[in-house]
mmCIF file of C-alpha atoms and ligand atoms in Angstrom:
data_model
loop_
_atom_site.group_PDB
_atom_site.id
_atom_site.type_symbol
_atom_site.label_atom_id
_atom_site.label_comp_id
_atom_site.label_asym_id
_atom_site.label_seq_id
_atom_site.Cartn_x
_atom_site.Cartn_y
_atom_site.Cartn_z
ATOM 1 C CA UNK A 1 10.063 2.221 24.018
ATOM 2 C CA UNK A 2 10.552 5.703 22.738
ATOM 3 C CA UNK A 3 8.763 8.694 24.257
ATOM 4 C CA UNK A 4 6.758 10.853 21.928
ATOM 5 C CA UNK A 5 9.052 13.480 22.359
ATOM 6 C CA UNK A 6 12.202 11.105 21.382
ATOM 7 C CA UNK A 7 10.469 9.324 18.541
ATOM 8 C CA UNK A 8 9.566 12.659 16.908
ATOM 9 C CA UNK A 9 13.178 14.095 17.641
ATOM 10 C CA UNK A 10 14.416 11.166 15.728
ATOM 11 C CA UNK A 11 11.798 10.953 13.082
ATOM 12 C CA UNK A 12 12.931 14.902 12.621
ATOM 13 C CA UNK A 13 16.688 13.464 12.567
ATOM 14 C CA UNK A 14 15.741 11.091 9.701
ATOM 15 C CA UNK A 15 14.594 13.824 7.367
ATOM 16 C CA UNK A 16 17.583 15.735 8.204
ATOM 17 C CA UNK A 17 19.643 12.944 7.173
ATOM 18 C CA UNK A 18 17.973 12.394 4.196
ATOM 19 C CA UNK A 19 17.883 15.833 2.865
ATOM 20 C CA UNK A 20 21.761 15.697 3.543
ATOM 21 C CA UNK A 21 21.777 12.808 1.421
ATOM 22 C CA UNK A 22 20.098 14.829 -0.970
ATOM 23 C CA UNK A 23 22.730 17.518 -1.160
ATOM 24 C CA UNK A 24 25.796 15.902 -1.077
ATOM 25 C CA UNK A 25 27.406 12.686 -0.958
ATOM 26 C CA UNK A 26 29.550 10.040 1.584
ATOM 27 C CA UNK A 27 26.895 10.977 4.245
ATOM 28 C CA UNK A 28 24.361 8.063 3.758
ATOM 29 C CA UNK A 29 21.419 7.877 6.039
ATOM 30 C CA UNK A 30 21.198 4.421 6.135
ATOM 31 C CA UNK A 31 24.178 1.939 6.267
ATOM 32 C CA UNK A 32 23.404 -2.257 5.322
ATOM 33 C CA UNK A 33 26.678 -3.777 7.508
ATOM 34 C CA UNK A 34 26.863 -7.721 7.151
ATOM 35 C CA UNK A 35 27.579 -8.668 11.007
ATOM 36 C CA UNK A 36 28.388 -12.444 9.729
ATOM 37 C CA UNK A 37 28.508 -14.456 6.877
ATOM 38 C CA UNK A 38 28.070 -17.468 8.870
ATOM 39 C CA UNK A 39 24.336 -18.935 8.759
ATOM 40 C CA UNK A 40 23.202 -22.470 9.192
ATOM 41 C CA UNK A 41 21.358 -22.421 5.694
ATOM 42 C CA UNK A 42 22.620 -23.615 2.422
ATOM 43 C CA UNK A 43 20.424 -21.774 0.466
ATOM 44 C CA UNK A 44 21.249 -22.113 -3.742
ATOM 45 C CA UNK A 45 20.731 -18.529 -4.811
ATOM 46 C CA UNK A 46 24.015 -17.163 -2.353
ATOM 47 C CA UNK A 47 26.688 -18.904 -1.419
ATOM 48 C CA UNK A 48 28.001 -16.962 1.884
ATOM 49 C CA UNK A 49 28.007 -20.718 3.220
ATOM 50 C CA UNK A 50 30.731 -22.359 0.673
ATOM 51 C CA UNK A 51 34.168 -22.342 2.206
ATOM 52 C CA UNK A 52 34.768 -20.003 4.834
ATOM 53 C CA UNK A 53 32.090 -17.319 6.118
ATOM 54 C CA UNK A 54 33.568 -14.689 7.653
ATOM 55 C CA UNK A 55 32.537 -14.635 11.229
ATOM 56 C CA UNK A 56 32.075 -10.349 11.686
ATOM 57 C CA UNK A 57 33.706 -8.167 13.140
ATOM 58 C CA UNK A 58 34.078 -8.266 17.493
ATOM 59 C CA UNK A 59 31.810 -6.787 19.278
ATOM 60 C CA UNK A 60 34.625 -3.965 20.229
ATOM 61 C CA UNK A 61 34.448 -2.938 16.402
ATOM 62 C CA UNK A 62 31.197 -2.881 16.420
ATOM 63 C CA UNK A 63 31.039 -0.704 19.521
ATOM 64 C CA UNK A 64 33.409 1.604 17.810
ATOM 65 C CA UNK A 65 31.219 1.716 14.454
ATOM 66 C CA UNK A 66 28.393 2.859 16.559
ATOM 67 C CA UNK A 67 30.404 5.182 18.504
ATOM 68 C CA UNK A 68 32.312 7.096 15.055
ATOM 69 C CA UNK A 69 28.747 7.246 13.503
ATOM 70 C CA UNK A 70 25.893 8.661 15.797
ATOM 71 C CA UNK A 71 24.513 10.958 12.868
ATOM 72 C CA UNK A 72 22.820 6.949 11.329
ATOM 73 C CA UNK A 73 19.802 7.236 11.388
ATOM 74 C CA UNK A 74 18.734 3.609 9.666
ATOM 75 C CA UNK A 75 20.843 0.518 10.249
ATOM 76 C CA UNK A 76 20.471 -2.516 8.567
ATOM 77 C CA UNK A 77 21.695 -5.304 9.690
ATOM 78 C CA UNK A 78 22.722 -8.739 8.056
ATOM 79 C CA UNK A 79 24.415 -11.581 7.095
ATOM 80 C CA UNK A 80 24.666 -14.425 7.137
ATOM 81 C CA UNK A 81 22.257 -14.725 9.854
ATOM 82 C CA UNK A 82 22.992 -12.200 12.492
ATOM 83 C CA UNK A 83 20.877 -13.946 15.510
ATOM 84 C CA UNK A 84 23.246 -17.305 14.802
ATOM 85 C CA UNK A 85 25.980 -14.803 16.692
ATOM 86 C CA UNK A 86 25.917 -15.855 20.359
ATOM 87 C CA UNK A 87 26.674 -12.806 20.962
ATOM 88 C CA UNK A 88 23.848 -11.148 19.052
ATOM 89 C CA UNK A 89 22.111 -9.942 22.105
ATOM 90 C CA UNK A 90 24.844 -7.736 23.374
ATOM 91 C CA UNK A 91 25.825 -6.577 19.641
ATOM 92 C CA UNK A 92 21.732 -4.664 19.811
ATOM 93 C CA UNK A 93 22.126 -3.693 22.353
ATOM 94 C CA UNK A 94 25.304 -1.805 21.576
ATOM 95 C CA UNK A 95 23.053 -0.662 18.867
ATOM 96 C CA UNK A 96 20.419 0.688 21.112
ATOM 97 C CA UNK A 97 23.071 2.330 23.905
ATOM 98 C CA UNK A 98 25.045 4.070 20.256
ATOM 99 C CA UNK A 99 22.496 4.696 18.160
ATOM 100 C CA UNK A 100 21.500 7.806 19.365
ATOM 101 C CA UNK A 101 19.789 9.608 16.048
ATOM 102 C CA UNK A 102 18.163 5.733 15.149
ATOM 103 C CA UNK A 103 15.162 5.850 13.763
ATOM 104 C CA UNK A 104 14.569 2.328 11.786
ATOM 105 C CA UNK A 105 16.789 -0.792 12.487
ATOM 106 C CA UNK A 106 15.283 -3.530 10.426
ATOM 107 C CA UNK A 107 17.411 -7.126 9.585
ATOM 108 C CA UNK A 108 16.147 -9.866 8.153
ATOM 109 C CA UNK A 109 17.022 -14.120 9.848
ATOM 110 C CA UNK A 110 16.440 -17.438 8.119
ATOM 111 C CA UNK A 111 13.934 -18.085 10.950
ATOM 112 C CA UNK A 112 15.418 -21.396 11.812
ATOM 113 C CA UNK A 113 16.186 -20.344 15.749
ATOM 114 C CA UNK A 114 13.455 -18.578 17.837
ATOM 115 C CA UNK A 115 14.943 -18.495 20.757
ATOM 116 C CA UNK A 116 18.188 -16.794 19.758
ATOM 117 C CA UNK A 117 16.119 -14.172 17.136
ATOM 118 C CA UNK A 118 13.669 -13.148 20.512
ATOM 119 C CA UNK A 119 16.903 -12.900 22.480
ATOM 120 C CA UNK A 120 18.605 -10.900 19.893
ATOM 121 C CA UNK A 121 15.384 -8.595 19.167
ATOM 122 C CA UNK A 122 14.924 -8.158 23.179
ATOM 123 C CA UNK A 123 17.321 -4.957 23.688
ATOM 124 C CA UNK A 124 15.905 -3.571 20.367
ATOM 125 C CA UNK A 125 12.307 -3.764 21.733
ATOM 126 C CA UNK A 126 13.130 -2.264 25.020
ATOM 127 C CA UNK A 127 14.711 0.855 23.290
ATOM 128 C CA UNK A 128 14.324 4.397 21.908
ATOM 129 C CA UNK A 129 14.454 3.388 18.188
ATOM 130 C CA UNK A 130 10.834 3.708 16.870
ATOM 131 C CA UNK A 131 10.683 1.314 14.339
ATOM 132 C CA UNK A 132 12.071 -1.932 14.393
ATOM 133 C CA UNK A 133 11.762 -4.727 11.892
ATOM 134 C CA UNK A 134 12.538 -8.224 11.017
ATOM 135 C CA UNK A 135 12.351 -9.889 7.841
ATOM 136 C CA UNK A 136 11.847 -13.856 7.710
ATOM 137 C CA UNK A 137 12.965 -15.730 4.911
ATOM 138 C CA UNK A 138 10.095 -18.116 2.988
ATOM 139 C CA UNK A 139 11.024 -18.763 -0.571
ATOM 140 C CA UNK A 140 7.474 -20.539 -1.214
ATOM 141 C CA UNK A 141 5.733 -23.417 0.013
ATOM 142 C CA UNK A 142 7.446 -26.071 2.704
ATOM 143 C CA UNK A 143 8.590 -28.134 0.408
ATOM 144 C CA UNK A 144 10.494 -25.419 -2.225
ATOM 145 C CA UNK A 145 11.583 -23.294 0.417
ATOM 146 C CA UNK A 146 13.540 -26.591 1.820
ATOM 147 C CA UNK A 147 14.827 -27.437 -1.506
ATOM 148 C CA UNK A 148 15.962 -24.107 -2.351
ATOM 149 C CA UNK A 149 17.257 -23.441 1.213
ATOM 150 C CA UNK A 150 19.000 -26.980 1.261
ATOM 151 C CA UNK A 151 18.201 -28.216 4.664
ATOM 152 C CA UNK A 152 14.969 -30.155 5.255
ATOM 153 C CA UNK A 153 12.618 -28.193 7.902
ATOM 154 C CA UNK A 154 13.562 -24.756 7.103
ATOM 155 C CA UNK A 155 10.518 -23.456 6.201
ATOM 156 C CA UNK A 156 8.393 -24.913 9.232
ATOM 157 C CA UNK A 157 10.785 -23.475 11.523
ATOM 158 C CA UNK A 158 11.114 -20.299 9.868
ATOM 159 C CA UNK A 159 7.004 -20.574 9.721
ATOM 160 C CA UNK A 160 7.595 -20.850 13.881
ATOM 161 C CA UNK A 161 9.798 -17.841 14.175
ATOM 162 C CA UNK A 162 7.781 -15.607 12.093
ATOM 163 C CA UNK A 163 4.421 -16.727 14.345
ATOM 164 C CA UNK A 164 6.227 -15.976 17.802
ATOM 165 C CA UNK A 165 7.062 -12.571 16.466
ATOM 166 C CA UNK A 166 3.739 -11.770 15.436
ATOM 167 C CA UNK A 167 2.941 -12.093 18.795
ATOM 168 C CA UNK A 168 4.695 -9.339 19.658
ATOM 169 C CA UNK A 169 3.226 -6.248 20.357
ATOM 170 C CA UNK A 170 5.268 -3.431 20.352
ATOM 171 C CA UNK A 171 4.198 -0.168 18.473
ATOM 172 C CA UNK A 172 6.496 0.406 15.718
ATOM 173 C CA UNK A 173 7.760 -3.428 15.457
ATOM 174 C CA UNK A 174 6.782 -5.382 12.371
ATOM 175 C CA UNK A 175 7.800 -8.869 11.195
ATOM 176 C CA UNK A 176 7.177 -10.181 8.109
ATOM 177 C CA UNK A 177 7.790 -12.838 5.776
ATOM 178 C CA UNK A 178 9.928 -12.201 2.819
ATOM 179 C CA UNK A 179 10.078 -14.129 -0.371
ATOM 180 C CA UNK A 180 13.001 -13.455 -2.811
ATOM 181 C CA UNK A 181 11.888 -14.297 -6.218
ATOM 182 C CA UNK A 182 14.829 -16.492 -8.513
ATOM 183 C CA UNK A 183 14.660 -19.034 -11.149
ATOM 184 C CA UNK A 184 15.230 -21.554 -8.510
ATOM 185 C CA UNK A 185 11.282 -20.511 -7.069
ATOM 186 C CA UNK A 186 9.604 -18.950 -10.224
ATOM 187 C CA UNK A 187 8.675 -21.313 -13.023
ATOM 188 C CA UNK A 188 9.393 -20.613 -16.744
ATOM 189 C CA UNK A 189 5.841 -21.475 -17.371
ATOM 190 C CA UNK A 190 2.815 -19.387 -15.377
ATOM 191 C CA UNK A 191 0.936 -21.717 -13.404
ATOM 192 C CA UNK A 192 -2.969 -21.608 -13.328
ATOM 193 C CA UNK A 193 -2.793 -20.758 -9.602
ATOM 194 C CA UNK A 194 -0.176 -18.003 -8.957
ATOM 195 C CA UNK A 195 -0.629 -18.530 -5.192
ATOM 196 C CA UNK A 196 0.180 -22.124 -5.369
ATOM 197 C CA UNK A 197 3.624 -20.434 -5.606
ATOM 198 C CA UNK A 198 3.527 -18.573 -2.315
ATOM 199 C CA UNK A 199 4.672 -19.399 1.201
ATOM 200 C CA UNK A 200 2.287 -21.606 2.854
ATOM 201 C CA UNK A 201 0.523 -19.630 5.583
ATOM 202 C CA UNK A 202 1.330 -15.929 4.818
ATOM 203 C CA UNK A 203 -1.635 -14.464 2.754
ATOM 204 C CA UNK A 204 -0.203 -13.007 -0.399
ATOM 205 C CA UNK A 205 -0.843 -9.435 0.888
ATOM 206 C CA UNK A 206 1.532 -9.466 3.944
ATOM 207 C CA UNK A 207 4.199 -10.963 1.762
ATOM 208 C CA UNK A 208 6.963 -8.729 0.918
ATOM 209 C CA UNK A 209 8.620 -9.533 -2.373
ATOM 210 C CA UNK A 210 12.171 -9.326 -4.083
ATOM 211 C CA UNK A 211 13.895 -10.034 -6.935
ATOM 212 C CA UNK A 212 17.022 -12.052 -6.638
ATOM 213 C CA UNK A 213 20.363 -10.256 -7.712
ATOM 214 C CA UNK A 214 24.086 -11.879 -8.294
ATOM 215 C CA UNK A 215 26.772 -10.287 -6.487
ATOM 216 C CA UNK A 216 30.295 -11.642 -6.555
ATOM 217 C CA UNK A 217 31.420 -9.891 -3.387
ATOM 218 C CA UNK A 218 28.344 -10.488 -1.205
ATOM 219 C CA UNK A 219 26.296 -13.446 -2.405
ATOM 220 C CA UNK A 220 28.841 -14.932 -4.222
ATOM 221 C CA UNK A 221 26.887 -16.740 -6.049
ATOM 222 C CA UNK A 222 28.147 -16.956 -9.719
ATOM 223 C CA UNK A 223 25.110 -18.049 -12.102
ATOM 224 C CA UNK A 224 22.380 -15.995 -12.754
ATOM 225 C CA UNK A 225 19.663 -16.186 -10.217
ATOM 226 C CA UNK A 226 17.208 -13.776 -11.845
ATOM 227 C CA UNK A 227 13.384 -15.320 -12.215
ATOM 228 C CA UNK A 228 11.861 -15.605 -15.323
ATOM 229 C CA UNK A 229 10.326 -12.460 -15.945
ATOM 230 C CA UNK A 230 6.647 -13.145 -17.092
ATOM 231 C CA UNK A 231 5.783 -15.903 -14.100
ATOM 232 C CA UNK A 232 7.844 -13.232 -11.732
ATOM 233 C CA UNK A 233 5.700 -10.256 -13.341
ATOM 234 C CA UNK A 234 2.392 -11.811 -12.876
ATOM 235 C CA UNK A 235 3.348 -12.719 -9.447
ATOM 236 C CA UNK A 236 4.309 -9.285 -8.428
ATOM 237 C CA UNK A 237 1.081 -8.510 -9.632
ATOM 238 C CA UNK A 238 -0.816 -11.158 -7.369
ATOM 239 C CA UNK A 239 0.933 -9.688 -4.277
ATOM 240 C CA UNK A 240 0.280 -6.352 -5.351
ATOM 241 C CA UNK A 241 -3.590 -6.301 -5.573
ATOM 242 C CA UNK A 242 -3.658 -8.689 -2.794
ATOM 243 C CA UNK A 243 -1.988 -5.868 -0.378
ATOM 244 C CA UNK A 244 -4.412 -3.382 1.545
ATOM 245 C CA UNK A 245 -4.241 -0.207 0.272
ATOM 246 C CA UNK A 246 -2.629 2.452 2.447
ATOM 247 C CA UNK A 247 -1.210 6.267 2.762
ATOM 248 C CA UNK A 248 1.683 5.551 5.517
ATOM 249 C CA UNK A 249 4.910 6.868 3.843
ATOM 250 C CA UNK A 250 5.926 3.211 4.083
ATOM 251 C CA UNK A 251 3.298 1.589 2.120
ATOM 252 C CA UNK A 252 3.873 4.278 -0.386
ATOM 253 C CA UNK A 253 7.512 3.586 -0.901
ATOM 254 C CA UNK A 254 6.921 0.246 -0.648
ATOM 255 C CA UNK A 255 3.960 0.666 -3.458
ATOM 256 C CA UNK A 256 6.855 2.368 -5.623
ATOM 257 C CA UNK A 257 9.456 -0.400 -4.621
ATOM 258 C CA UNK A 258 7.184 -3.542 -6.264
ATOM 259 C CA UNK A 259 6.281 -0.952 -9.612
ATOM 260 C CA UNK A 260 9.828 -0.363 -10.297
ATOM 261 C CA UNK A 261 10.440 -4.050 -9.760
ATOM 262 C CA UNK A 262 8.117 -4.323 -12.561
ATOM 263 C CA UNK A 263 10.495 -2.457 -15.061
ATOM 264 C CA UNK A 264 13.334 -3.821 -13.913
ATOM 265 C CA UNK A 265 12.184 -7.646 -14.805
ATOM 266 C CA UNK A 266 10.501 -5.897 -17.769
ATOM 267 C CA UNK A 267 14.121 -3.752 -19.214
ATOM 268 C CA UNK A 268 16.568 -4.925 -17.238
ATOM 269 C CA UNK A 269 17.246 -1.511 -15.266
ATOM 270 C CA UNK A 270 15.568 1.116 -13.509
ATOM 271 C CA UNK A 271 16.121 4.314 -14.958
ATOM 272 C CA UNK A 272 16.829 7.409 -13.042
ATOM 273 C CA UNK A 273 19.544 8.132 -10.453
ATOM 274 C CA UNK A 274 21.134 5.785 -7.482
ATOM 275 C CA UNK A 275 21.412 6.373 -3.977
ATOM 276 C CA UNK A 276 24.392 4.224 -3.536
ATOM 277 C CA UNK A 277 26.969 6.403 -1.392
ATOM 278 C CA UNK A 278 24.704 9.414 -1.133
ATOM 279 C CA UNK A 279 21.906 7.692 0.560
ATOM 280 C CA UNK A 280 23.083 4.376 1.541
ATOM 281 C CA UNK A 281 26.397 2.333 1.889
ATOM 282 C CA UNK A 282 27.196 -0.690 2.321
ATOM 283 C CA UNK A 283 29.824 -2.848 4.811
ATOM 284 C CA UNK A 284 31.353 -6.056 4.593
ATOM 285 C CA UNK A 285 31.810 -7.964 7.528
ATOM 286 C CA UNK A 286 35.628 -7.348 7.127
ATOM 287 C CA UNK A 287 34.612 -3.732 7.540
ATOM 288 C CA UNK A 288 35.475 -3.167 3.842
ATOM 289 C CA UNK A 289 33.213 -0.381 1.906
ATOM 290 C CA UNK A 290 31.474 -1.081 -1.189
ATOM 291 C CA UNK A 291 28.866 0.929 -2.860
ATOM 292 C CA UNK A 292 26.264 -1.336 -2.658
ATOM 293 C CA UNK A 293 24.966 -5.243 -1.923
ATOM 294 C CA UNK A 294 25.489 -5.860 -5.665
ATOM 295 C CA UNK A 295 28.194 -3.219 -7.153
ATOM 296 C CA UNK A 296 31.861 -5.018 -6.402
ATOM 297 C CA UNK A 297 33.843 -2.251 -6.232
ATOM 298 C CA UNK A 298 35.486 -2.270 -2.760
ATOM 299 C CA UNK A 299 36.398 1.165 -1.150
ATOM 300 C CA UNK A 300 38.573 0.373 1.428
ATOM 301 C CA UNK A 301 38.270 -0.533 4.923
ATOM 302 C CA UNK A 302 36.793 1.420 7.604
ATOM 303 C CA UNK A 303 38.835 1.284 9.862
ATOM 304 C CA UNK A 304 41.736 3.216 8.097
ATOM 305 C CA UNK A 305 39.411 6.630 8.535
ATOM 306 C CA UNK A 306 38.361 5.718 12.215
ATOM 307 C CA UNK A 307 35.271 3.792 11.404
ATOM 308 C CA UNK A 308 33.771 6.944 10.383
ATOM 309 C CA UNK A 309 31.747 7.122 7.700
ATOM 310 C CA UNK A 310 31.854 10.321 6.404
ATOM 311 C CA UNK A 311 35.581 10.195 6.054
ATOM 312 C CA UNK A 312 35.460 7.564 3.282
ATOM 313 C CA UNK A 313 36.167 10.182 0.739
ATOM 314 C CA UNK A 314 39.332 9.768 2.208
ATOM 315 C CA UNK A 315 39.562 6.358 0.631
ATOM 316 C CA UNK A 316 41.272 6.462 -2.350
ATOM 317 C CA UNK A 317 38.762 4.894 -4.692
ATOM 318 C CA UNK A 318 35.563 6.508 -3.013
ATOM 319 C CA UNK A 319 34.985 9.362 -5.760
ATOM 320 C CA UNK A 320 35.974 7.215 -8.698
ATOM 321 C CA UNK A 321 33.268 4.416 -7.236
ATOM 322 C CA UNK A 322 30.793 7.121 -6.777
ATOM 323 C CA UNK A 323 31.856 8.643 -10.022
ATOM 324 C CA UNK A 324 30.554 5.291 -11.696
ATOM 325 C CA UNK A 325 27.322 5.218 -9.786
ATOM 326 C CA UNK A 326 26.399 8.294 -11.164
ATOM 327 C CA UNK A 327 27.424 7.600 -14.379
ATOM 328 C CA UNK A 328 25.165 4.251 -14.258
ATOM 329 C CA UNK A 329 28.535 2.237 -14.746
ATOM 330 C CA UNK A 330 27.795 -0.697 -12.622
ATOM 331 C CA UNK A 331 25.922 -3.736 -13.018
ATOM 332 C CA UNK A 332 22.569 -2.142 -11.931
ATOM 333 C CA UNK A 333 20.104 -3.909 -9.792
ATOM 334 C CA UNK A 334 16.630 -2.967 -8.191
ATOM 335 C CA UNK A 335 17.931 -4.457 -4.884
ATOM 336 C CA UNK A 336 15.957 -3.335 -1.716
ATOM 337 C CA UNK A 337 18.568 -2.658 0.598
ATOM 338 C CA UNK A 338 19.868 0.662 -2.074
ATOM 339 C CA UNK A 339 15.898 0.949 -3.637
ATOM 340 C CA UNK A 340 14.628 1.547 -0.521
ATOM 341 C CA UNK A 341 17.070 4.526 0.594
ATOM 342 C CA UNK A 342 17.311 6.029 -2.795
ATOM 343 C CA UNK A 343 13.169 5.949 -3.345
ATOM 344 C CA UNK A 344 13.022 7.412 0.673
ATOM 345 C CA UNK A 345 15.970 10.719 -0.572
ATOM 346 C CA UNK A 346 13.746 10.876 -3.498
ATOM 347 C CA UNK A 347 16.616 10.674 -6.044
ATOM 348 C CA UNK A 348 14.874 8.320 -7.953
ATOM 349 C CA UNK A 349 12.069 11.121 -8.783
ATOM 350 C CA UNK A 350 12.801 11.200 -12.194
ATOM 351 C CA UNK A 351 11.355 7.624 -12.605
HETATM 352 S S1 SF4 B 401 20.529 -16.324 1.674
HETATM 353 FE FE1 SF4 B 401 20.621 -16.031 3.881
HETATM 354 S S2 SF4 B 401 20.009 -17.997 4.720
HETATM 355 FE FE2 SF4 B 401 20.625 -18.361 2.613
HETATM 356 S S3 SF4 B 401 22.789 -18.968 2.701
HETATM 357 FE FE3 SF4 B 401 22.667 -16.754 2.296
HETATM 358 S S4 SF4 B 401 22.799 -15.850 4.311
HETATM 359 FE FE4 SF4 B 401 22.241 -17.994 4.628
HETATM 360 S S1 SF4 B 402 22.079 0.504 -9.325
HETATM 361 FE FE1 SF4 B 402 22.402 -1.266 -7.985
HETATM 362 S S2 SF4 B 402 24.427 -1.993 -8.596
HETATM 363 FE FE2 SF4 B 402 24.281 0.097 -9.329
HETATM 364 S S3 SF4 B 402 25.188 1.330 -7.679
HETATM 365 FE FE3 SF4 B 402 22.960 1.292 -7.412
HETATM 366 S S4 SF4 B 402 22.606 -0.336 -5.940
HETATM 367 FE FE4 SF4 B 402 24.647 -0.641 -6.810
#
């Protein structure tokens, strides 16, 4: 656990980071790196799990990430289902021994081992990094969560995971349950009860809430996923008045976050500027560059400029990709992972 002394140094390296991000780009802040496609879900809105997820890169290359990049100051990491690595234990605490400026590392697990995901989370806990978070997966109550996740029992074990976390108490560590909002979980039709639609368990206001995006180079999934808007509205809504009201900088972006979800199901876009290589990039777990989560326009691999981040200019592509960022020439998405970073640098002010 982080002295006061460290956790404001690296609170103090955050804003640094993102007023860099603010000035110029190819020196993101925060960096989403997919550590493994593999997971042990077979969930219908992404399709990591049809033929053959890649596994991630060794834990030497991950190691070496780390090393070439010491100026991250938020890592998040993914998959696939990261604490399904066996190996997930040593690759955070690589993270914690590297990560020298890290101020948030947050990923997100299916829930359905809580054993590995307290092993994996142990190093994190025991750290410097001041903030740590986990996501769990619940798509709605037992019995659509299962459906949509395609493996009978998901959601009671995810329900498990998420309760042994809770019992954690670690200042600065927060778990939460996440519910990504598709057409497979979001009826055409509004129901009476909204909250007949939620998790079972969570109450509505410590539910986070997403919208579900396609992506042909990370989901893979190929129809559209997106929930009907007015049922999706009106439950963004219900979650929204249902959350405790707060001044943290986090409940404020996060405040912002679910409002501009609101105009994206209502237009189809958020207006105003992406963070996507200024604030936030994103690795496959080939170690190839891309923009974004949703935006398949790969960069090249890391590893060609040392691992380094701020040498991906030197990627061919990089300033044509970030050329159609700015110029709004990509499929556009409200997609946490960039909405997050982008509302956080404030380049989104113009909303
Ligand atoms: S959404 Fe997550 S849990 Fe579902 S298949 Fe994809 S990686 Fe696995
Ligand atoms: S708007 Fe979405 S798709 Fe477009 S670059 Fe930003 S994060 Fe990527």
């Amino acid at each position: 656990m982080p002295s006061s002394v460290e956790r404001a140094r690296r609170y103090l390296a955050l804003a640094r980071a993102v007023l860099r991000a603010r000035r110029r780009a190819f020196d993101p802040f925060k960096l989403t790196w997919i550590l493994t496609e593999q997971c042990s879900l077979r969930c219908r809105t992404c399709h990591l799990w049809v033929g053959e997820p890649h596994a991630g890169p060794s834990a030497d290359v991950v190691e070496r990430v780390l090393v070439a990049n010491p100026q991250l100051t938020w890592l998040n990491l993914s998959g696939g289902d990261l604490v399904e690595r066996p190996d997930a234990p040593a690759l955070l605490e690589s993270v914690a021994r590297h990560g020298r400026d890290l101020a948030l590392v947050d990923f997100p697990t299916a829930g359905q081992d809580t054993r590995a995901t307290l092993a994996a989370l142990q190093p994190l806990l025991g750290s410097d990094v001041p903030r740590v978070y986990v996501t769990v997966s619940l798509d709605g109550p037992d019995a659509v969560h299962d459906r949509l996740r395609g493996v009978p029992g998901a959601a009671e074990r995810a329900r498990a995971t998420l309760a042994a976390l809770a019992r954690i108490r670690r200042p600065g560590f927060r778990a939460v349950a996440g519910m990504t909002l598709s057409k497979h979980n979001v009826p055409d039709a509004r129901p009476d009860d909204l909250r007949a639609l939620l998790p079972d368990a969570v109450p509505a206001g410590e539910l986070h809430v997403n919208l579900a995006h396609h992506s042909s180079h990370y989901y893979r999934n190929t129809d559209d996923v997106a929930p009907p808007s007015e049922t999706a509205l009106a439950l963004l809504d219900e979650v929204l008045a249902a959350r405790p009201r707060g001044i943290s900088p986090l409940t404020l972006v996060e405040r912002r976050y679910a409002h501009l979800a609101r105009r994206f199901l209502l237009e189809g876009r958020v207006p105003g500027r992406c963070g996507a290589l200024r604030a936030s990039v994103y690795l496959a777990s080939d170690l190839t560059v891309y923009p974004c989560t949703i935006f398949d326009r790969p960069i090249g691999n890391l590893a060609d400029v040392g691992y380094a981040l701020r040498r991906i200019p030197e990627l061919l592509p990089a300033r044509a990709a970030l050329a159609e960022v700015e110029a709004r020439a990509c499929p556009g998405c409200w997609s946490p992972c960039e909405a997050f970073p982008t509302l956080l640098a404030g380049l989104g002010r113009t909303l």
